[in-house]
Amino acid sequence: MLALEGGDGSSQPGTFDAVVDQAVGVIIAVGRLTSAEAWDILRETSMRTDIKLHHVAELLVEWGRSGALCADIRIELDRQLAQRRPDPRV
């Protein structure tokens, strides 16, 4: 499980960690990335869309279940994944 810190420096218990871990897993599966790369994508997507990380995580987990993802997160996720894909010309 990822060790995340809250605003006061304490670890967030229970559901927060579980949802974030599941979202990282979705990103790993979709992008064929390491857990560190997936965590960076989750964090960057949250920052660039100005949507709280936990909410982005919830939406990504639901996307894994339903196939539906709101456009702003989908666009940013695609952009983040494209930046991390190896150059096919190599």
mmCIF file of C-alpha atoms in Angstrom:
data_model
loop_
_atom_site.group_PDB
_atom_site.id
_atom_site.type_symbol
_atom_site.label_atom_id
_atom_site.label_comp_id
_atom_site.label_asym_id
_atom_site.label_seq_id
_atom_site.Cartn_x
_atom_site.Cartn_y
_atom_site.Cartn_z
ATOM 1 C CA MET A 1 0.000 0.000 0.000
ATOM 2 C CA LEU A 2 1.238 3.500 -0.751
ATOM 3 C CA ALA A 3 2.197 5.595 2.230
ATOM 4 C CA LEU A 4 0.344 8.867 1.801
ATOM 5 C CA GLU A 5 0.379 11.808 4.101
ATOM 6 C CA GLY A 6 -2.461 14.107 4.990
ATOM 7 C CA GLY A 7 -2.171 17.864 5.307
ATOM 8 C CA ASP A 8 -1.116 17.504 8.942
ATOM 9 C CA GLY A 9 1.630 14.998 8.077
ATOM 10 C CA SER A 10 -0.295 11.987 9.355
ATOM 11 C CA SER A 11 -1.074 8.940 7.254
ATOM 12 C CA GLN A 12 -4.631 8.696 5.932
ATOM 13 C CA PRO A 13 -6.247 5.488 7.162
ATOM 14 C CA GLY A 14 -8.519 2.968 5.520
ATOM 15 C CA THR A 15 -10.670 3.927 2.572
ATOM 16 C CA PHE A 16 -8.498 6.759 1.299
ATOM 17 C CA ASP A 17 -5.500 4.472 0.882
ATOM 18 C CA ALA A 18 -7.584 1.652 -0.607
ATOM 19 C CA VAL A 19 -9.190 3.834 -3.280
ATOM 20 C CA VAL A 20 -5.878 5.463 -4.178
ATOM 21 C CA ASP A 21 -4.170 2.069 -4.384
ATOM 22 C CA GLN A 22 -6.941 0.766 -6.633
ATOM 23 C CA ALA A 23 -6.635 3.828 -8.896
ATOM 24 C CA VAL A 24 -2.876 3.307 -9.112
ATOM 25 C CA GLY A 25 -3.597 -0.286 -10.121
ATOM 26 C CA VAL A 26 -5.931 0.880 -12.889
ATOM 27 C CA ILE A 27 -3.239 3.224 -14.221
ATOM 28 C CA ILE A 28 -0.612 0.457 -14.011
ATOM 29 C CA ALA A 29 -2.850 -1.865 -16.037
ATOM 30 C CA VAL A 30 -3.777 0.732 -18.653
ATOM 31 C CA GLY A 31 -0.318 2.227 -19.077
ATOM 32 C CA ARG A 32 1.881 -0.791 -18.307
ATOM 33 C CA LEU A 33 3.807 1.341 -15.840
ATOM 34 C CA THR A 34 5.529 0.933 -12.514
ATOM 35 C CA SER A 35 3.653 1.820 -9.350
ATOM 36 C CA ALA A 36 5.818 4.944 -8.932
ATOM 37 C CA GLU A 37 4.985 6.104 -12.474
ATOM 38 C CA ALA A 38 1.285 5.414 -11.928
ATOM 39 C CA TRP A 39 1.327 7.360 -8.647
ATOM 40 C CA ASP A 40 2.975 10.312 -10.446
ATOM 41 C CA ILE A 41 0.276 10.206 -13.130
ATOM 42 C CA LEU A 42 -2.491 10.139 -10.523
ATOM 43 C CA ARG A 43 -0.951 13.093 -8.684
ATOM 44 C CA GLU A 44 -0.316 15.093 -11.871
ATOM 45 C CA THR A 45 -3.820 14.407 -13.175
ATOM 46 C CA SER A 46 -5.268 15.666 -9.905
ATOM 47 C CA MET A 47 -3.143 18.815 -9.945
ATOM 48 C CA ARG A 48 -3.675 19.652 -13.621
ATOM 49 C CA THR A 49 -7.454 19.137 -13.508
ATOM 50 C CA ASP A 50 -7.764 20.882 -10.123
ATOM 51 C CA ILE A 51 -9.745 17.927 -8.777
ATOM 52 C CA LYS A 52 -8.862 16.489 -5.382
ATOM 53 C CA LEU A 53 -6.671 13.406 -5.610
ATOM 54 C CA HIS A 54 -9.134 11.188 -3.768
ATOM 55 C CA HIS A 55 -11.956 12.160 -6.120
ATOM 56 C CA VAL A 56 -9.780 11.498 -9.184
ATOM 57 C CA ALA A 57 -8.939 8.117 -7.654
ATOM 58 C CA GLU A 58 -12.631 7.317 -7.147
ATOM 59 C CA LEU A 59 -13.405 8.274 -10.746
ATOM 60 C CA LEU A 60 -10.550 6.136 -12.090
ATOM 61 C CA VAL A 61 -11.675 3.109 -10.074
ATOM 62 C CA GLU A 62 -15.216 3.571 -11.378
ATOM 63 C CA TRP A 63 -13.786 3.883 -14.915
ATOM 64 C CA GLY A 64 -12.101 0.513 -14.406
ATOM 65 C CA ARG A 65 -15.497 -0.965 -13.548
ATOM 66 C CA SER A 66 -17.784 0.850 -16.003
ATOM 67 C CA GLY A 67 -15.604 2.130 -18.832
ATOM 68 C CA ALA A 68 -16.956 5.687 -18.332
ATOM 69 C CA LEU A 69 -14.616 8.550 -17.451
ATOM 70 C CA CYS A 70 -15.316 12.288 -17.560
ATOM 71 C CA ALA A 71 -13.637 14.119 -20.426
ATOM 72 C CA ASP A 72 -11.302 16.397 -18.463
ATOM 73 C CA ILE A 73 -9.728 13.526 -16.547
ATOM 74 C CA ARG A 74 -9.611 11.313 -19.646
ATOM 75 C CA ILE A 75 -7.828 14.013 -21.663
ATOM 76 C CA GLU A 76 -5.268 14.649 -18.930
ATOM 77 C CA LEU A 77 -4.755 10.938 -18.267
ATOM 78 C CA ASP A 78 -4.152 10.352 -21.991
ATOM 79 C CA ARG A 79 -1.674 13.255 -22.021
ATOM 80 C CA GLN A 80 0.179 11.916 -18.988
ATOM 81 C CA LEU A 81 0.342 8.400 -20.434
ATOM 82 C CA ALA A 82 1.576 9.677 -23.802
ATOM 83 C CA GLN A 83 4.446 11.489 -22.094
ATOM 84 C CA ARG A 84 5.618 8.258 -20.474
ATOM 85 C CA ARG A 85 5.337 5.914 -23.441
ATOM 86 C CA PRO A 86 8.642 4.922 -24.982
ATOM 87 C CA ASP A 87 9.492 6.348 -28.364
ATOM 88 C CA PRO A 88 8.392 3.718 -30.935
ATOM 89 C CA ARG A 89 11.238 4.763 -33.248
ATOM 90 C CA VAL A 90 13.856 3.428 -30.810
#
